[in-house]
C-alpha positions as a printed Julia matrix, in Angstrom:
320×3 Matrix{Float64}:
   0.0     0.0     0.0
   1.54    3.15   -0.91
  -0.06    6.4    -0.26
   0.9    10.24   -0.89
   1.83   11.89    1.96
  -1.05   13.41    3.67
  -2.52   15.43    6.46
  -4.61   13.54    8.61
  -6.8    14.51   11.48
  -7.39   11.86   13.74
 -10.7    12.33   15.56
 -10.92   10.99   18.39
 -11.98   10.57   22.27
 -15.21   12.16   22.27
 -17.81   12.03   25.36
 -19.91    8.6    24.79
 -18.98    5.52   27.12
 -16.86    4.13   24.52
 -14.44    7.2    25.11
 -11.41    5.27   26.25
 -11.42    2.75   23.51
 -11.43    5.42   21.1
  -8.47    7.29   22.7
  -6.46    3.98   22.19
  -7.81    3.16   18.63
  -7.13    6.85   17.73
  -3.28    7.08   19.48
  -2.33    3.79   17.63
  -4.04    5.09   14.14
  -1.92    8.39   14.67
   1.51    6.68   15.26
   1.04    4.49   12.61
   0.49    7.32    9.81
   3.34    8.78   11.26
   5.49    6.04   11.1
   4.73    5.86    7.47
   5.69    9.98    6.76
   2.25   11.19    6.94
   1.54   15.03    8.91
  -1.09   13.95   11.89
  -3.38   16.46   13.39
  -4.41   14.63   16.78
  -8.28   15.89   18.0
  -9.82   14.54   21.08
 -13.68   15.92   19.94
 -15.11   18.22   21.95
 -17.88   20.54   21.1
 -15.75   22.81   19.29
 -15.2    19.82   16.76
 -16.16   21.37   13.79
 -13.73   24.86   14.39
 -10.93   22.41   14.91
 -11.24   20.83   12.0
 -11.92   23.32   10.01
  -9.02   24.94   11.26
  -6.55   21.93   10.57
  -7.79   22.02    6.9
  -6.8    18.2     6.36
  -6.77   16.4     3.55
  -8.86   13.73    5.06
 -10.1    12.86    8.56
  -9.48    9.16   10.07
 -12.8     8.81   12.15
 -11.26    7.09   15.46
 -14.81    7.51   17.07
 -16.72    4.89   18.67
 -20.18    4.89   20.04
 -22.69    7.88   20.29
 -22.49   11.35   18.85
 -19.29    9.48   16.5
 -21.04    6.44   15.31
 -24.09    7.43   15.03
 -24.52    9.89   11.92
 -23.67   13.16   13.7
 -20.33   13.61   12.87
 -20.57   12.12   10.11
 -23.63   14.8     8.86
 -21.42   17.46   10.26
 -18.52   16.27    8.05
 -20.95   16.23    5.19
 -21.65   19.73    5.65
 -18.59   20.46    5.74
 -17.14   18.53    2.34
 -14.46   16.85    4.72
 -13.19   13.34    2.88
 -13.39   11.14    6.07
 -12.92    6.94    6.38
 -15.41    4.65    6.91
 -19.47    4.84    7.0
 -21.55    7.96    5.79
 -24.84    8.93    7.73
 -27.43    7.07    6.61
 -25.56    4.14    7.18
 -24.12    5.24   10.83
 -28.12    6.2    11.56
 -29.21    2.91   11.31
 -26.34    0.38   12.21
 -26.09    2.01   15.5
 -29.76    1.27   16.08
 -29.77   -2.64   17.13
 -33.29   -2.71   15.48
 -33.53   -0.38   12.87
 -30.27   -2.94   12.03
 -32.51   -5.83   12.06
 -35.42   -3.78    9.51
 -32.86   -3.27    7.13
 -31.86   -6.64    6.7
 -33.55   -9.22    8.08
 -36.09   -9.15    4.74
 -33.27   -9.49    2.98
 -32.72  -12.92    4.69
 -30.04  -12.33    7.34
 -30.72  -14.39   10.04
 -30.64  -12.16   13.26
 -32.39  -12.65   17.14
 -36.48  -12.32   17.44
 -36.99  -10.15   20.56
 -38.76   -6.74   20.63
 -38.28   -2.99   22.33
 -39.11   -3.06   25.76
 -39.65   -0.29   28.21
 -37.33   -0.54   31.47
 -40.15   -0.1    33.88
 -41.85   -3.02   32.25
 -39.11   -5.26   33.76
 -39.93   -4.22   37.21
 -43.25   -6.33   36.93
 -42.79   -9.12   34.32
 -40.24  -10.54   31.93
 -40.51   -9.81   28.3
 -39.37  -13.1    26.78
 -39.34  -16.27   28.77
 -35.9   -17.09   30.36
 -32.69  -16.96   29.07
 -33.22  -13.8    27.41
 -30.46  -10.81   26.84
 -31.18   -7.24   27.15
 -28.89   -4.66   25.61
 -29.28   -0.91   24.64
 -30.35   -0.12   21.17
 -27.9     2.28   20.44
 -24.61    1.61   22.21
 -21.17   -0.64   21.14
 -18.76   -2.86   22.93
 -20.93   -5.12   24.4
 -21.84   -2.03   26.93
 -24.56   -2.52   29.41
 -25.42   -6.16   28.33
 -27.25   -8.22   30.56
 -28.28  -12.28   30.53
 -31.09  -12.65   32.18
 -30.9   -16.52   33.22
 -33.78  -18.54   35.43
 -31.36  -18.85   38.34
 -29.7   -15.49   37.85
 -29.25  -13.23   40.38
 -31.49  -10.03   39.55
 -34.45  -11.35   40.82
 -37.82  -12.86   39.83
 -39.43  -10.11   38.09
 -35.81   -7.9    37.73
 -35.31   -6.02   41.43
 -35.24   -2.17   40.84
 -31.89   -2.24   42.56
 -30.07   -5.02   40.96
 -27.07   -3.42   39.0
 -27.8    -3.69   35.48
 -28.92   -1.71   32.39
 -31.99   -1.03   33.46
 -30.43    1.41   35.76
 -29.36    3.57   33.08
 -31.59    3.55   30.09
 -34.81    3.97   29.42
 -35.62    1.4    26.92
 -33.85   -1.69   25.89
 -33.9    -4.31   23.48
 -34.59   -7.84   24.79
 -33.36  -10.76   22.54
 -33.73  -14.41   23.28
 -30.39  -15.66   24.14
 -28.69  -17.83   21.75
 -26.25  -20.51   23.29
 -23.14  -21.68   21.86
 -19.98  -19.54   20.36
 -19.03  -15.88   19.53
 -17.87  -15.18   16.33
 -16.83  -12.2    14.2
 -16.15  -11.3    10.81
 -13.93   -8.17    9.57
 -14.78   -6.71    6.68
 -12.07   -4.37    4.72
 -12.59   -2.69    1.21
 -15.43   -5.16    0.08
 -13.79   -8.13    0.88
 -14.57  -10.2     4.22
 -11.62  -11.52    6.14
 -11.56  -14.15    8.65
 -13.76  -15.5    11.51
 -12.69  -15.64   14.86
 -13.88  -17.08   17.98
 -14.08  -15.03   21.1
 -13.6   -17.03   23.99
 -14.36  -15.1    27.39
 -12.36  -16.73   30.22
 -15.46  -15.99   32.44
 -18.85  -14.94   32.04
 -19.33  -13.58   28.43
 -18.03  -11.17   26.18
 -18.67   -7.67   27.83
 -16.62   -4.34   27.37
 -14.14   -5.22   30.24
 -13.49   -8.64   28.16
 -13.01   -7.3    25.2
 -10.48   -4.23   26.23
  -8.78   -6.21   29.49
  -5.52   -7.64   28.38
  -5.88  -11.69   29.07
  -9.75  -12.13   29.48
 -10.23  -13.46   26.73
  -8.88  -15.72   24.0
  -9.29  -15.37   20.27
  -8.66  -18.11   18.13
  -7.99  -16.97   14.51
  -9.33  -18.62   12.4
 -11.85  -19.72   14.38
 -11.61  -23.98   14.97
 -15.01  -24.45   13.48
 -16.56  -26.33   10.53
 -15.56  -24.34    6.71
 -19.53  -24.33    6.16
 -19.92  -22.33    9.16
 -16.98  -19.92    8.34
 -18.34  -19.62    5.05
 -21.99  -18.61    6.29
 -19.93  -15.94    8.75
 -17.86  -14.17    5.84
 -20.78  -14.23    3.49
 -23.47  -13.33    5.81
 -20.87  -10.13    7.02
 -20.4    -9.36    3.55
 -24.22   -8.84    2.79
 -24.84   -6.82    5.95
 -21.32   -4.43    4.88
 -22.97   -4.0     1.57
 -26.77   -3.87    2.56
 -26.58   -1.04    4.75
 -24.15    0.5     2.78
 -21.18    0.0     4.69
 -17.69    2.06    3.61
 -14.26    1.35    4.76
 -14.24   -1.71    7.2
 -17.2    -3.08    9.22
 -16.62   -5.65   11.69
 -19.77   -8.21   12.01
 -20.59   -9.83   15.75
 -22.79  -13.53   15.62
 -23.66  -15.82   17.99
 -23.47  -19.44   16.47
 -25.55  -22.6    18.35
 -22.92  -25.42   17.41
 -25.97  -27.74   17.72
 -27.53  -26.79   15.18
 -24.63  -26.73   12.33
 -25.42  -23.23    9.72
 -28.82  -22.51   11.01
 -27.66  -21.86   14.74
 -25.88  -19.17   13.0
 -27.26  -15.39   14.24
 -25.72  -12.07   13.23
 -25.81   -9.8    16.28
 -25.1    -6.43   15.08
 -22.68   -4.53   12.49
 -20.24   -1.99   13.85
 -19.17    0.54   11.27
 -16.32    1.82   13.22
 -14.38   -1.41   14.83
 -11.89   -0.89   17.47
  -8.01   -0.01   16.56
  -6.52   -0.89   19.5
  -3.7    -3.86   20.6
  -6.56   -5.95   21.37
  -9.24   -5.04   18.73
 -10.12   -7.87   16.2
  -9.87   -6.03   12.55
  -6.13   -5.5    12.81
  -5.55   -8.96   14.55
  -7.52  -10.55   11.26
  -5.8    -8.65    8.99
  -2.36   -9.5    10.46
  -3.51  -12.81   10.04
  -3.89  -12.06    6.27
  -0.28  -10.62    6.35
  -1.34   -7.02    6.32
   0.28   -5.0     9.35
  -1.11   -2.13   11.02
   0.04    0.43    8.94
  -1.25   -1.31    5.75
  -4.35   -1.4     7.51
  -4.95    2.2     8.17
  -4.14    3.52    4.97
  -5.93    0.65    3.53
  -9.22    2.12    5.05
  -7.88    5.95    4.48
  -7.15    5.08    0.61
 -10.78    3.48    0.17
 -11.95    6.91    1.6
 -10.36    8.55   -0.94
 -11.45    6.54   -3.69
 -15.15    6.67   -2.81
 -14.66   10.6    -2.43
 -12.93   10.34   -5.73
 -15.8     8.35   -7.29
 -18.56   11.03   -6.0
 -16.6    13.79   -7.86
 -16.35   11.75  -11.08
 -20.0    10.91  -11.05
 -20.9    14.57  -10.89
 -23.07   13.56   -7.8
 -22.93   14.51   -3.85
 -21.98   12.48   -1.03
């Protein structure tokens, strides 16, 4: 991969939960640009975003951002307005892969097999449960496995959910309650079109929440994943379809939940994430290293297809 030298502004930080990961993804996306020559404009968003950037005047902008206002379309409108080239997903397709169910309305008719479940509203779990137990409730609209909760029959949040057990509940007003699917974890990078590899996430207790998936030695990923080619087949293709169905620029990185009992069809994507992690422990550069691209390839991989796609707006006469 060989890129002119640029000016980059890394965005990064921001105010949503997912904060911290996207001060690491961001750091390590910086160093690596300037490892390779490249002139690196560091921005930890605040609400002056927009006068920083427009200050920096960069030839394109690395979105490091994870989770809400980042992820979700509102940078990525603001960008819009103001004709910044930036990597991976525009806003229509940050609105609705950050929405867990909007996710599931895009594709689902298209025959991606994803969880049943429906919206629920938190005070409803004070009095009955929405799906018979095991069941998993989540937030719409956040990443990184944040504020998940398995609600099991002999769990401990009580029988309906106690008001003061610690869990989700306790900080949003709706969730999204899924039946839970037993078995493995599995995800599928996706990079320029092209899916990579599935690997298995395996938590070395409980399941795969945000401190397994950013605490060094909680949890082991085997690349590829030890499981049957049909199956890893199902995961690349089924990631594929989701990356190009909702539109999907850049790299996506594609979360299931496969039932090993039940061979393809125990296979379930969970969501899409339009802006995977970029840190030490995050899966898109471990898959890709896999594939014998390093880091560096990596991020100008994903800066040089944001260049091309701006390039092939300007050709076509058309806006973003």
């Amino acid at each position: 991969m060989s890129l002119p030298k640029l000016h980059v502004a890394v965005l990064m930080g921001g105010w949503s939960s997912e904060r911290p990961v996207s001060l690491m993804s961001g750091e390590g996306v910086a160093k690596a640009l300037e490892s390779r020559g490249h002139q690196v404009t560091r921005i930890d968003m605040g609400r002056d975003v927009a006068l920083r950037l427009a200050e920096a005047k960069p030839d394109v902008v690395f979105n490091a951002l994870h989770g809400t206002p980042g992820e979700d379309g509102t940078v990525q409108g603001m960008m819009d307005l103001m004709g910044l080239t930036y990597t991976h997903s525009g806003l229509a397709t940050s609105v609705i892969a950050i929405d867990k169910e909007l996710t599931k309305q895009a594709l689902v008719p298209h025959g991606i097999p994803m969880p049943g479940g429906r919206i629920v509203e938190t005070a409803e779990l004070f009095e009955r449960d929405p799906l018979p137990r095991p069941y998993v409730l989540k937030p719409v609209n956040e990443g990184s496995s944040v504020g998940v909760a398995i609600v099991t029959a002999d769990g401990n949040y009580g029988t309906p959910i106690a008001r003061d057990s610690k869990g989700p509940w306790q900080e949003f007003d709706q969730l999204l309650a899924e039946p839970f699917i037993r078995g493995k974890e599995l995800t599928t990078a996706v990079l320029a079109d092209k899916a990579l590899l599935v690997t298995e996430l395996k938590p070395k207790s409980g399941f795969y929440d945000f401190d397994a998936k950013y605490t060094d030695g909680m949890t082991d990923h085997i690349c590829p994943a030890e499981i049957p080619d049909d199956v890893a087949e199902a995961c690349k293709d089924i990631a594929l379809r989701a990356h190009r169905l909702l539109g999907c620029k850049g790299t996506s990185r594609s979360d299931f939940r496969w039932d090993d009992e039940q061979g393809v069809d125990g296979l379930f994507l969970l969501e899409v994430n339009t802006q995977p992690g970029m840190t030490p422990l995050s899966l898109v550069p471990e898959q890709a290293r896999k594939l014998g691209m390093s880091y560096e390839d990596l991020v100008e991989a994903i800066i040089a297809n944001a260049l091309a796609g701006k390039a092939a707006v300007m050709a076509s006469g058309t806006g973003d």
